[in-house]
Amino acid sequence: MGNSCGHNNTMSIPPGKGPHQVGCSDLMVGHTVHGTFLRLYYPCQASENPQLPEWVPCREYFNGLADFMKMNRALSERIFNYLFGSCKIPAAWNASFKPDGKYPVIIFSHGLGAFRTLYSAICVELASQGFIVAAITYVDESSSATFYFREHTEPATKKHPSCDIAKPVSDNLEEVWMYYRPLKTGESEFPLRNKQVKQRADECIRALDILFDINSGKSVENVLQCDFDLSTMENSMDLCRIAIMGHSFGGATVIECLCKEVKFKCGVALDTWMFPLDEEIFPGVKQPIFFINSEKFQWIGNIIRMKKLDSAIFPRKMITIKGTVHQSFPDFTFLTGNWIGRLMKLKGEIDPHIALDLSNKATLAFLQRCLSEDFNQWDPLIDGKDDNLIPGTNITIPQSSV
């Protein structure tokens, strides 16, 4: 299953390496700002010439990225469209689900200024290895762009949906776009981020409740027009094996979720930004956590906060991938050349395929330990045993801080 970008056919999001073909579909439950919007990645039945979804579904997402990066919308839309406009996700759009026993479940949480499609390399790989993955887009104004619907009363004023793949079932609904909210002048950041991380955790738990409903055979109404039959996923999930995973602000969301919901059996936190969290919740986190960090992003204060989650009872693991930057985890790292990638800090010194492969294999090995999966061939990576890994952190912590 291949994909390409218009400006350079050699740059693409890598397909999954596992034994399963991967499908994906969008699900919105509840059309208002209080609804749940996620992308499902799942093992699917093989098909010839599958439709591959666009990586960035429509221009509003480019506008949101421009706002987040403090760039001019008109100029950046042209740049982004040139660089990424024809990029595809290596997953079959609305492909038939592949029943094969019970699959474990992962909820994936994006970082600040991202949205549901930007970590597709990770999500596709996990689905190819036999997981059902739900990547959430939040309506807490931490996404660069997302949308919900409102009912309209005057038919003549209805806007045509921006995204062909996100048309509502009802003719009575029109899109409302929500963009990233920057800090106001003089505004303290912690209250906003702390409120957002709590809302994010609530949205993850709501998404999990929806998966429970689908698994039990309850009728779940998708607000979006969709050819994927959710009822085919009935009794297909092992809901005793659920993990929460995320990057940066999504890593903080992982920890908040573990504190709030014991159904999450473990967490994988990629280059976590610890700032949004109340340290008071740390003693309430009883599940195993795996911190996978980049070499260039972390700093003493952030690592110290991670170390405060150390426990003699509950497993806490940490590794650092050499030559990586904070953006080595989202898909951008595969879709930019070396010059632009280094300039915009989307690429580190290490080959991005090697870096993400190490991260994914270490993740799978950790999930094997926590969820009884069969990926123990990569067990040494959990302890940083590889030439491109550092056990623990590359940051020197002053003894007085420990």
JSON list of C-alpha atoms in Angstrom, two decimals, residues 128-344:
[
{"chain": "A", "resi": 128, "resn": "SER", "atom": "CA", "xyz": [-1.01, -3.60, 11.45]},
{"chain": "A", "resi": 129, "resn": "GLN", "atom": "CA", "xyz": [0.24, -5.40, 14.56]},
{"chain": "A", "resi": 130, "resn": "GLY", "atom": "CA", "xyz": [-3.30, -6.27, 15.66]},
{"chain": "A", "resi": 131, "resn": "PHE", "atom": "CA", "xyz": [-4.61, -3.30, 17.64]},
{"chain": "A", "resi": 132, "resn": "ILE", "atom": "CA", "xyz": [-7.73, -1.21, 17.21]},
{"chain": "A", "resi": 133, "resn": "VAL", "atom": "CA", "xyz": [-6.55, 2.39, 17.54]},
{"chain": "A", "resi": 134, "resn": "ALA", "atom": "CA", "xyz": [-8.77, 5.43, 18.14]},
{"chain": "A", "resi": 135, "resn": "ALA", "atom": "CA", "xyz": [-7.01, 8.75, 17.45]},
{"chain": "A", "resi": 136, "resn": "ILE", "atom": "CA", "xyz": [-9.01, 11.61, 18.94]},
{"chain": "A", "resi": 137, "resn": "THR", "atom": "CA", "xyz": [-9.31, 15.22, 17.80]},
{"chain": "A", "resi": 138, "resn": "TYR", "atom": "CA", "xyz": [-10.12, 17.36, 20.83]},
{"chain": "A", "resi": 139, "resn": "VAL", "atom": "CA", "xyz": [-12.64, 20.18, 21.03]},
{"chain": "A", "resi": 140, "resn": "ASP", "atom": "CA", "xyz": [-10.74, 21.98, 23.80]},
{"chain": "A", "resi": 141, "resn": "GLU", "atom": "CA", "xyz": [-9.06, 24.52, 21.47]},
{"chain": "A", "resi": 142, "resn": "SER", "atom": "CA", "xyz": [-5.73, 22.67, 21.71]},
{"chain": "A", "resi": 143, "resn": "SER", "atom": "CA", "xyz": [-6.08, 21.22, 18.19]},
{"chain": "A", "resi": 144, "resn": "SER", "atom": "CA", "xyz": [-4.89, 23.46, 15.37]},
{"chain": "A", "resi": 145, "resn": "ALA", "atom": "CA", "xyz": [-8.26, 22.87, 13.72]},
{"chain": "A", "resi": 146, "resn": "THR", "atom": "CA", "xyz": [-11.32, 20.70, 14.10]},
{"chain": "A", "resi": 147, "resn": "PHE", "atom": "CA", "xyz": [-15.04, 21.05, 13.53]},
{"chain": "A", "resi": 148, "resn": "TYR", "atom": "CA", "xyz": [-18.43, 20.13, 14.88]},
{"chain": "A", "resi": 149, "resn": "PHE", "atom": "CA", "xyz": [-21.91, 20.83, 13.52]},
{"chain": "A", "resi": 150, "resn": "ARG", "atom": "CA", "xyz": [-24.82, 23.07, 14.40]},
{"chain": "A", "resi": 151, "resn": "GLU", "atom": "CA", "xyz": [-28.38, 22.89, 13.21]},
{"chain": "A", "resi": 152, "resn": "HIS", "atom": "CA", "xyz": [-29.26, 25.58, 10.69]},
{"chain": "A", "resi": 153, "resn": "THR", "atom": "CA", "xyz": [-32.68, 27.08, 10.23]},
{"chain": "A", "resi": 154, "resn": "GLU", "atom": "CA", "xyz": [-32.39, 28.82, 6.86]},
{"chain": "A", "resi": 155, "resn": "PRO", "atom": "CA", "xyz": [-31.55, 26.38, 4.04]},
{"chain": "A", "resi": 156, "resn": "ALA", "atom": "CA", "xyz": [-30.15, 29.14, 1.81]},
{"chain": "A", "resi": 157, "resn": "THR", "atom": "CA", "xyz": [-27.44, 29.95, 4.37]},
{"chain": "A", "resi": 158, "resn": "LYS", "atom": "CA", "xyz": [-26.10, 26.42, 4.69]},
{"chain": "A", "resi": 159, "resn": "LYS", "atom": "CA", "xyz": [-22.40, 26.06, 3.84]},
{"chain": "A", "resi": 160, "resn": "HIS", "atom": "CA", "xyz": [-21.18, 23.17, 1.73]},
{"chain": "A", "resi": 161, "resn": "PRO", "atom": "CA", "xyz": [-19.01, 20.83, 3.87]},
{"chain": "A", "resi": 162, "resn": "SER", "atom": "CA", "xyz": [-15.30, 21.55, 3.45]},
{"chain": "A", "resi": 163, "resn": "CYS", "atom": "CA", "xyz": [-14.22, 17.92, 3.66]},
{"chain": "A", "resi": 164, "resn": "ASP", "atom": "CA", "xyz": [-15.69, 15.40, 1.23]},
{"chain": "A", "resi": 165, "resn": "ILE", "atom": "CA", "xyz": [-15.04, 12.64, 3.75]},
{"chain": "A", "resi": 166, "resn": "ALA", "atom": "CA", "xyz": [-16.78, 14.50, 6.58]},
{"chain": "A", "resi": 167, "resn": "LYS", "atom": "CA", "xyz": [-20.25, 15.24, 5.28]},
{"chain": "A", "resi": 168, "resn": "PRO", "atom": "CA", "xyz": [-23.00, 14.96, 7.88]},
{"chain": "A", "resi": 169, "resn": "VAL", "atom": "CA", "xyz": [-25.76, 12.39, 7.53]},
{"chain": "A", "resi": 170, "resn": "SER", "atom": "CA", "xyz": [-28.37, 15.06, 8.18]},
{"chain": "A", "resi": 171, "resn": "ASP", "atom": "CA", "xyz": [-29.03, 17.90, 5.70]},
{"chain": "A", "resi": 172, "resn": "ASN", "atom": "CA", "xyz": [-29.96, 19.99, 8.72]},
{"chain": "A", "resi": 173, "resn": "LEU", "atom": "CA", "xyz": [-26.36, 20.38, 9.92]},
{"chain": "A", "resi": 174, "resn": "GLU", "atom": "CA", "xyz": [-23.59, 22.78, 8.95]},
{"chain": "A", "resi": 175, "resn": "GLU", "atom": "CA", "xyz": [-19.92, 22.86, 9.93]},
{"chain": "A", "resi": 176, "resn": "VAL", "atom": "CA", "xyz": [-18.53, 25.07, 12.65]},
{"chain": "A", "resi": 177, "resn": "TRP", "atom": "CA", "xyz": [-14.72, 25.23, 12.66]},
{"chain": "A", "resi": 178, "resn": "MET", "atom": "CA", "xyz": [-12.80, 25.53, 15.92]},
{"chain": "A", "resi": 179, "resn": "TYR", "atom": "CA", "xyz": [-9.17, 26.67, 15.77]},
{"chain": "A", "resi": 180, "resn": "TYR", "atom": "CA", "xyz": [-6.29, 26.65, 18.21]},
{"chain": "A", "resi": 181, "resn": "ARG", "atom": "CA", "xyz": [-6.63, 29.28, 20.94]},
{"chain": "A", "resi": 182, "resn": "PRO", "atom": "CA", "xyz": [-3.38, 31.12, 21.65]},
{"chain": "A", "resi": 183, "resn": "LEU", "atom": "CA", "xyz": [-2.67, 32.61, 25.04]},
{"chain": "A", "resi": 184, "resn": "LYS", "atom": "CA", "xyz": [-4.10, 36.08, 25.54]},
{"chain": "A", "resi": 185, "resn": "THR", "atom": "CA", "xyz": [-1.78, 38.94, 26.45]},
{"chain": "A", "resi": 186, "resn": "GLY", "atom": "CA", "xyz": [-0.85, 38.61, 30.11]},
{"chain": "A", "resi": 187, "resn": "GLU", "atom": "CA", "xyz": [-2.70, 35.29, 30.49]},
{"chain": "A", "resi": 188, "resn": "SER", "atom": "CA", "xyz": [-1.14, 32.66, 32.74]},
{"chain": "A", "resi": 189, "resn": "GLU", "atom": "CA", "xyz": [-0.62, 29.43, 30.81]},
{"chain": "A", "resi": 190, "resn": "PHE", "atom": "CA", "xyz": [-1.06, 26.80, 33.53]},
{"chain": "A", "resi": 191, "resn": "PRO", "atom": "CA", "xyz": [-4.81, 27.33, 34.24]},
{"chain": "A", "resi": 192, "resn": "LEU", "atom": "CA", "xyz": [-5.62, 27.00, 30.53]},
{"chain": "A", "resi": 193, "resn": "ARG", "atom": "CA", "xyz": [-3.46, 23.92, 29.91]},
{"chain": "A", "resi": 194, "resn": "ASN", "atom": "CA", "xyz": [-4.59, 22.24, 33.13]},
{"chain": "A", "resi": 195, "resn": "LYS", "atom": "CA", "xyz": [-8.24, 22.78, 32.17]},
{"chain": "A", "resi": 196, "resn": "GLN", "atom": "CA", "xyz": [-7.52, 21.42, 28.69]},
{"chain": "A", "resi": 197, "resn": "VAL", "atom": "CA", "xyz": [-5.70, 18.30, 29.90]},
{"chain": "A", "resi": 198, "resn": "LYS", "atom": "CA", "xyz": [-8.64, 17.47, 32.17]},
{"chain": "A", "resi": 199, "resn": "GLN", "atom": "CA", "xyz": [-11.10, 17.93, 29.30]},
{"chain": "A", "resi": 200, "resn": "ARG", "atom": "CA", "xyz": [-8.86, 15.83, 27.05]},
{"chain": "A", "resi": 201, "resn": "ALA", "atom": "CA", "xyz": [-8.94, 12.97, 29.58]},
{"chain": "A", "resi": 202, "resn": "ASP", "atom": "CA", "xyz": [-12.73, 13.21, 29.75]},
{"chain": "A", "resi": 203, "resn": "GLU", "atom": "CA", "xyz": [-12.90, 13.04, 25.93]},
{"chain": "A", "resi": 204, "resn": "CYS", "atom": "CA", "xyz": [-10.64, 9.94, 25.91]},
{"chain": "A", "resi": 205, "resn": "ILE", "atom": "CA", "xyz": [-12.89, 8.25, 28.45]},
{"chain": "A", "resi": 206, "resn": "ARG", "atom": "CA", "xyz": [-15.98, 9.14, 26.38]},
{"chain": "A", "resi": 207, "resn": "ALA", "atom": "CA", "xyz": [-14.29, 7.63, 23.32]},
{"chain": "A", "resi": 208, "resn": "LEU", "atom": "CA", "xyz": [-13.59, 4.48, 25.30]},
{"chain": "A", "resi": 209, "resn": "ASP", "atom": "CA", "xyz": [-17.25, 4.31, 26.37]},
{"chain": "A", "resi": 210, "resn": "ILE", "atom": "CA", "xyz": [-18.24, 4.50, 22.68]},
{"chain": "A", "resi": 211, "resn": "LEU", "atom": "CA", "xyz": [-15.92, 1.58, 21.86]},
{"chain": "A", "resi": 212, "resn": "PHE", "atom": "CA", "xyz": [-17.52, -0.39, 24.71]},
{"chain": "A", "resi": 213, "resn": "ASP", "atom": "CA", "xyz": [-20.93, 0.30, 23.13]},
{"chain": "A", "resi": 214, "resn": "ILE", "atom": "CA", "xyz": [-19.74, -0.80, 19.68]},
{"chain": "A", "resi": 215, "resn": "ASN", "atom": "CA", "xyz": [-18.21, -3.95, 21.13]},
{"chain": "A", "resi": 216, "resn": "SER", "atom": "CA", "xyz": [-21.40, -4.84, 23.01]},
{"chain": "A", "resi": 217, "resn": "GLY", "atom": "CA", "xyz": [-23.50, -4.51, 19.85]},
{"chain": "A", "resi": 218, "resn": "LYS", "atom": "CA", "xyz": [-25.30, -1.30, 20.82]},
{"chain": "A", "resi": 219, "resn": "SER", "atom": "CA", "xyz": [-26.28, 0.93, 17.92]},
{"chain": "A", "resi": 220, "resn": "VAL", "atom": "CA", "xyz": [-23.82, 3.84, 17.67]},
{"chain": "A", "resi": 221, "resn": "GLU", "atom": "CA", "xyz": [-24.92, 6.61, 15.31]},
{"chain": "A", "resi": 222, "resn": "ASN", "atom": "CA", "xyz": [-22.16, 8.21, 13.23]},
{"chain": "A", "resi": 223, "resn": "VAL", "atom": "CA", "xyz": [-22.98, 11.86, 12.50]},
{"chain": "A", "resi": 224, "resn": "LEU", "atom": "CA", "xyz": [-20.79, 11.59, 9.36]},
{"chain": "A", "resi": 225, "resn": "GLN", "atom": "CA", "xyz": [-21.76, 9.89, 6.11]},
{"chain": "A", "resi": 226, "resn": "CYS", "atom": "CA", "xyz": [-19.76, 6.70, 6.17]},
{"chain": "A", "resi": 227, "resn": "ASP", "atom": "CA", "xyz": [-19.61, 3.38, 4.33]},
{"chain": "A", "resi": 228, "resn": "PHE", "atom": "CA", "xyz": [-17.95, 1.59, 7.25]},
{"chain": "A", "resi": 229, "resn": "ASP", "atom": "CA", "xyz": [-20.27, -0.71, 9.19]},
{"chain": "A", "resi": 230, "resn": "LEU", "atom": "CA", "xyz": [-19.54, -0.30, 12.90]},
{"chain": "A", "resi": 231, "resn": "SER", "atom": "CA", "xyz": [-21.68, -3.35, 13.72]},
{"chain": "A", "resi": 232, "resn": "THR", "atom": "CA", "xyz": [-18.98, -5.59, 12.16]},
{"chain": "A", "resi": 233, "resn": "MET", "atom": "CA", "xyz": [-16.77, -4.70, 15.16]},
{"chain": "A", "resi": 234, "resn": "GLU", "atom": "CA", "xyz": [-19.19, -6.24, 17.66]},
{"chain": "A", "resi": 235, "resn": "ASN", "atom": "CA", "xyz": [-17.43, -8.52, 20.13]},
{"chain": "A", "resi": 236, "resn": "SER", "atom": "CA", "xyz": [-14.07, -7.89, 18.41]},
{"chain": "A", "resi": 237, "resn": "MET", "atom": "CA", "xyz": [-12.28, -5.92, 21.13]},
{"chain": "A", "resi": 238, "resn": "ASP", "atom": "CA", "xyz": [-10.53, -7.24, 24.21]},
{"chain": "A", "resi": 239, "resn": "LEU", "atom": "CA", "xyz": [-11.61, -4.55, 26.62]},
{"chain": "A", "resi": 240, "resn": "CYS", "atom": "CA", "xyz": [-9.50, -6.01, 29.40]},
{"chain": "A", "resi": 241, "resn": "ARG", "atom": "CA", "xyz": [-6.45, -4.93, 27.34]},
{"chain": "A", "resi": 242, "resn": "ILE", "atom": "CA", "xyz": [-6.65, -1.18, 26.81]},
{"chain": "A", "resi": 243, "resn": "ALA", "atom": "CA", "xyz": [-3.72, 1.24, 26.61]},
{"chain": "A", "resi": 244, "resn": "ILE", "atom": "CA", "xyz": [-3.54, 5.02, 26.38]},
{"chain": "A", "resi": 245, "resn": "MET", "atom": "CA", "xyz": [-0.79, 6.61, 24.27]},
{"chain": "A", "resi": 246, "resn": "GLY", "atom": "CA", "xyz": [0.11, 10.16, 23.25]},
{"chain": "A", "resi": 247, "resn": "HIS", "atom": "CA", "xyz": [2.76, 12.68, 22.27]},
{"chain": "A", "resi": 248, "resn": "SER", "atom": "CA", "xyz": [3.79, 15.89, 24.07]},
{"chain": "A", "resi": 249, "resn": "PHE", "atom": "CA", "xyz": [0.55, 17.41, 25.43]},
{"chain": "A", "resi": 250, "resn": "GLY", "atom": "CA", "xyz": [-0.87, 14.00, 24.52]},
{"chain": "A", "resi": 251, "resn": "GLY", "atom": "CA", "xyz": [1.71, 12.47, 26.87]},
{"chain": "A", "resi": 252, "resn": "ALA", "atom": "CA", "xyz": [0.36, 14.63, 29.69]},
{"chain": "A", "resi": 253, "resn": "THR", "atom": "CA", "xyz": [-3.11, 13.44, 28.67]},
{"chain": "A", "resi": 254, "resn": "VAL", "atom": "CA", "xyz": [-1.89, 9.85, 29.08]},
{"chain": "A", "resi": 255, "resn": "ILE", "atom": "CA", "xyz": [-1.02, 10.49, 32.74]},
{"chain": "A", "resi": 256, "resn": "GLU", "atom": "CA", "xyz": [-4.29, 12.35, 33.42]},
{"chain": "A", "resi": 257, "resn": "CYS", "atom": "CA", "xyz": [-6.23, 9.44, 31.86]},
{"chain": "A", "resi": 258, "resn": "LEU", "atom": "CA", "xyz": [-4.40, 6.81, 33.91]},
{"chain": "A", "resi": 259, "resn": "CYS", "atom": "CA", "xyz": [-5.34, 8.69, 37.07]},
{"chain": "A", "resi": 260, "resn": "LYS", "atom": "CA", "xyz": [-9.00, 9.07, 36.05]},
{"chain": "A", "resi": 261, "resn": "GLU", "atom": "CA", "xyz": [-9.78, 5.67, 34.50]},
{"chain": "A", "resi": 262, "resn": "VAL", "atom": "CA", "xyz": [-8.57, 2.28, 35.69]},
{"chain": "A", "resi": 263, "resn": "LYS", "atom": "CA", "xyz": [-9.78, 0.63, 32.46]},
{"chain": "A", "resi": 264, "resn": "PHE", "atom": "CA", "xyz": [-6.54, 1.97, 30.95]},
{"chain": "A", "resi": 265, "resn": "LYS", "atom": "CA", "xyz": [-4.10, -0.78, 31.90]},
{"chain": "A", "resi": 266, "resn": "CYS", "atom": "CA", "xyz": [-0.91, 1.10, 30.91]},
{"chain": "A", "resi": 267, "resn": "GLY", "atom": "CA", "xyz": [0.33, 4.26, 29.23]},
{"chain": "A", "resi": 268, "resn": "VAL", "atom": "CA", "xyz": [2.97, 5.08, 26.60]},
{"chain": "A", "resi": 269, "resn": "ALA", "atom": "CA", "xyz": [4.02, 8.73, 26.78]},
{"chain": "A", "resi": 270, "resn": "LEU", "atom": "CA", "xyz": [6.05, 10.07, 23.85]},
{"chain": "A", "resi": 271, "resn": "ASP", "atom": "CA", "xyz": [8.27, 13.09, 24.63]},
{"chain": "A", "resi": 272, "resn": "THR", "atom": "CA", "xyz": [5.80, 14.22, 27.26]},
{"chain": "A", "resi": 273, "resn": "TRP", "atom": "CA", "xyz": [5.20, 17.87, 28.15]},
{"chain": "A", "resi": 274, "resn": "MET", "atom": "CA", "xyz": [4.55, 17.59, 31.90]},
{"chain": "A", "resi": 275, "resn": "PHE", "atom": "CA", "xyz": [3.63, 21.25, 32.49]},
{"chain": "A", "resi": 276, "resn": "PRO", "atom": "CA", "xyz": [-0.20, 20.91, 32.23]},
{"chain": "A", "resi": 277, "resn": "LEU", "atom": "CA", "xyz": [-0.44, 18.37, 35.07]},
{"chain": "A", "resi": 278, "resn": "ASP", "atom": "CA", "xyz": [-1.23, 18.82, 38.76]},
{"chain": "A", "resi": 279, "resn": "GLU", "atom": "CA", "xyz": [1.46, 16.91, 40.64]},
{"chain": "A", "resi": 280, "resn": "GLU", "atom": "CA", "xyz": [-1.19, 16.06, 43.24]},
{"chain": "A", "resi": 281, "resn": "ILE", "atom": "CA", "xyz": [-2.58, 13.42, 40.86]},
{"chain": "A", "resi": 282, "resn": "PHE", "atom": "CA", "xyz": [0.71, 11.51, 40.58]},
{"chain": "A", "resi": 283, "resn": "PRO", "atom": "CA", "xyz": [0.14, 9.19, 43.59]},
{"chain": "A", "resi": 284, "resn": "GLY", "atom": "CA", "xyz": [-3.17, 8.16, 42.01]},
{"chain": "A", "resi": 285, "resn": "VAL", "atom": "CA", "xyz": [-1.48, 6.70, 38.95]},
{"chain": "A", "resi": 286, "resn": "LYS", "atom": "CA", "xyz": [-1.21, 2.96, 39.62]},
{"chain": "A", "resi": 287, "resn": "GLN", "atom": "CA", "xyz": [-0.64, 1.64, 36.08]},
{"chain": "A", "resi": 288, "resn": "PRO", "atom": "CA", "xyz": [2.67, 1.03, 34.27]},
{"chain": "A", "resi": 289, "resn": "ILE", "atom": "CA", "xyz": [4.06, 3.98, 32.26]},
{"chain": "A", "resi": 290, "resn": "PHE", "atom": "CA", "xyz": [6.66, 4.00, 29.50]},
{"chain": "A", "resi": 291, "resn": "PHE", "atom": "CA", "xyz": [8.31, 7.35, 28.71]},
{"chain": "A", "resi": 292, "resn": "ILE", "atom": "CA", "xyz": [9.93, 7.44, 25.25]},
{"chain": "A", "resi": 293, "resn": "ASN", "atom": "CA", "xyz": [11.81, 10.72, 24.86]},
{"chain": "A", "resi": 294, "resn": "SER", "atom": "CA", "xyz": [13.62, 12.58, 22.10]},
{"chain": "A", "resi": 295, "resn": "GLU", "atom": "CA", "xyz": [17.21, 13.67, 22.66]},
{"chain": "A", "resi": 296, "resn": "LYS", "atom": "CA", "xyz": [16.71, 17.38, 21.94]},
{"chain": "A", "resi": 297, "resn": "PHE", "atom": "CA", "xyz": [13.41, 18.37, 23.59]},
{"chain": "A", "resi": 298, "resn": "GLN", "atom": "CA", "xyz": [13.69, 17.47, 27.26]},
{"chain": "A", "resi": 299, "resn": "TRP", "atom": "CA", "xyz": [15.01, 19.64, 30.09]},
{"chain": "A", "resi": 300, "resn": "ILE", "atom": "CA", "xyz": [15.81, 19.20, 33.78]},
{"chain": "A", "resi": 301, "resn": "GLY", "atom": "CA", "xyz": [12.49, 20.43, 35.20]},
{"chain": "A", "resi": 302, "resn": "ASN", "atom": "CA", "xyz": [10.42, 18.26, 32.86]},
{"chain": "A", "resi": 303, "resn": "ILE", "atom": "CA", "xyz": [12.45, 15.10, 33.59]},
{"chain": "A", "resi": 304, "resn": "ILE", "atom": "CA", "xyz": [12.25, 15.76, 37.34]},
{"chain": "A", "resi": 305, "resn": "ARG", "atom": "CA", "xyz": [8.45, 15.80, 37.06]},
{"chain": "A", "resi": 306, "resn": "MET", "atom": "CA", "xyz": [8.53, 12.48, 35.18]},
{"chain": "A", "resi": 307, "resn": "LYS", "atom": "CA", "xyz": [10.78, 11.06, 37.92]},
{"chain": "A", "resi": 308, "resn": "LYS", "atom": "CA", "xyz": [8.16, 12.04, 40.51]},
{"chain": "A", "resi": 309, "resn": "LEU", "atom": "CA", "xyz": [6.02, 9.29, 39.01]},
{"chain": "A", "resi": 310, "resn": "ASP", "atom": "CA", "xyz": [8.71, 6.69, 39.81]},
{"chain": "A", "resi": 311, "resn": "SER", "atom": "CA", "xyz": [7.40, 3.84, 41.91]},
{"chain": "A", "resi": 312, "resn": "ALA", "atom": "CA", "xyz": [8.83, 0.81, 43.66]},
{"chain": "A", "resi": 313, "resn": "ILE", "atom": "CA", "xyz": [5.55, -1.01, 43.01]},
{"chain": "A", "resi": 314, "resn": "PHE", "atom": "CA", "xyz": [4.33, 0.06, 39.56]},
{"chain": "A", "resi": 315, "resn": "PRO", "atom": "CA", "xyz": [6.60, -0.27, 36.50]},
{"chain": "A", "resi": 316, "resn": "ARG", "atom": "CA", "xyz": [8.01, 3.01, 35.20]},
{"chain": "A", "resi": 317, "resn": "LYS", "atom": "CA", "xyz": [10.35, 2.84, 32.21]},
{"chain": "A", "resi": 318, "resn": "MET", "atom": "CA", "xyz": [12.16, 5.54, 30.27]},
{"chain": "A", "resi": 319, "resn": "ILE", "atom": "CA", "xyz": [14.34, 5.56, 27.16]},
{"chain": "A", "resi": 320, "resn": "THR", "atom": "CA", "xyz": [15.70, 8.31, 24.90]},
{"chain": "A", "resi": 321, "resn": "ILE", "atom": "CA", "xyz": [16.17, 7.95, 21.14]},
{"chain": "A", "resi": 322, "resn": "LYS", "atom": "CA", "xyz": [19.48, 9.42, 19.99]},
{"chain": "A", "resi": 323, "resn": "GLY", "atom": "CA", "xyz": [19.43, 12.08, 17.29]},
{"chain": "A", "resi": 324, "resn": "THR", "atom": "CA", "xyz": [15.70, 12.80, 17.60]},
{"chain": "A", "resi": 325, "resn": "VAL", "atom": "CA", "xyz": [13.79, 16.06, 18.04]},
{"chain": "A", "resi": 326, "resn": "HIS", "atom": "CA", "xyz": [10.32, 16.72, 19.43]},
{"chain": "A", "resi": 327, "resn": "GLN", "atom": "CA", "xyz": [8.76, 16.43, 15.97]},
{"chain": "A", "resi": 328, "resn": "SER", "atom": "CA", "xyz": [10.32, 13.02, 15.28]},
{"chain": "A", "resi": 329, "resn": "PHE", "atom": "CA", "xyz": [7.02, 11.39, 16.33]},
{"chain": "A", "resi": 330, "resn": "PRO", "atom": "CA", "xyz": [4.37, 13.08, 14.10]},
{"chain": "A", "resi": 331, "resn": "ASP", "atom": "CA", "xyz": [4.20, 12.33, 10.36]},
{"chain": "A", "resi": 332, "resn": "PHE", "atom": "CA", "xyz": [5.83, 15.62, 9.29]},
{"chain": "A", "resi": 333, "resn": "THR", "atom": "CA", "xyz": [9.23, 14.03, 9.86]},
{"chain": "A", "resi": 334, "resn": "PHE", "atom": "CA", "xyz": [8.66, 11.70, 6.87]},
{"chain": "A", "resi": 335, "resn": "LEU", "atom": "CA", "xyz": [7.22, 14.33, 4.55]},
{"chain": "A", "resi": 336, "resn": "THR", "atom": "CA", "xyz": [9.92, 17.00, 4.47]},
{"chain": "A", "resi": 337, "resn": "GLY", "atom": "CA", "xyz": [13.37, 16.94, 2.92]},
{"chain": "A", "resi": 338, "resn": "ASN", "atom": "CA", "xyz": [16.46, 17.26, 5.07]},
{"chain": "A", "resi": 339, "resn": "TRP", "atom": "CA", "xyz": [16.89, 21.00, 4.51]},
{"chain": "A", "resi": 340, "resn": "ILE", "atom": "CA", "xyz": [13.31, 22.03, 5.31]},
{"chain": "A", "resi": 341, "resn": "GLY", "atom": "CA", "xyz": [13.03, 19.35, 7.98]},
{"chain": "A", "resi": 342, "resn": "ARG", "atom": "CA", "xyz": [16.10, 20.55, 9.86]},
{"chain": "A", "resi": 343, "resn": "LEU", "atom": "CA", "xyz": [15.21, 24.24, 9.39]},
{"chain": "A", "resi": 344, "resn": "MET", "atom": "CA", "xyz": [11.73, 23.73, 10.86]}
]
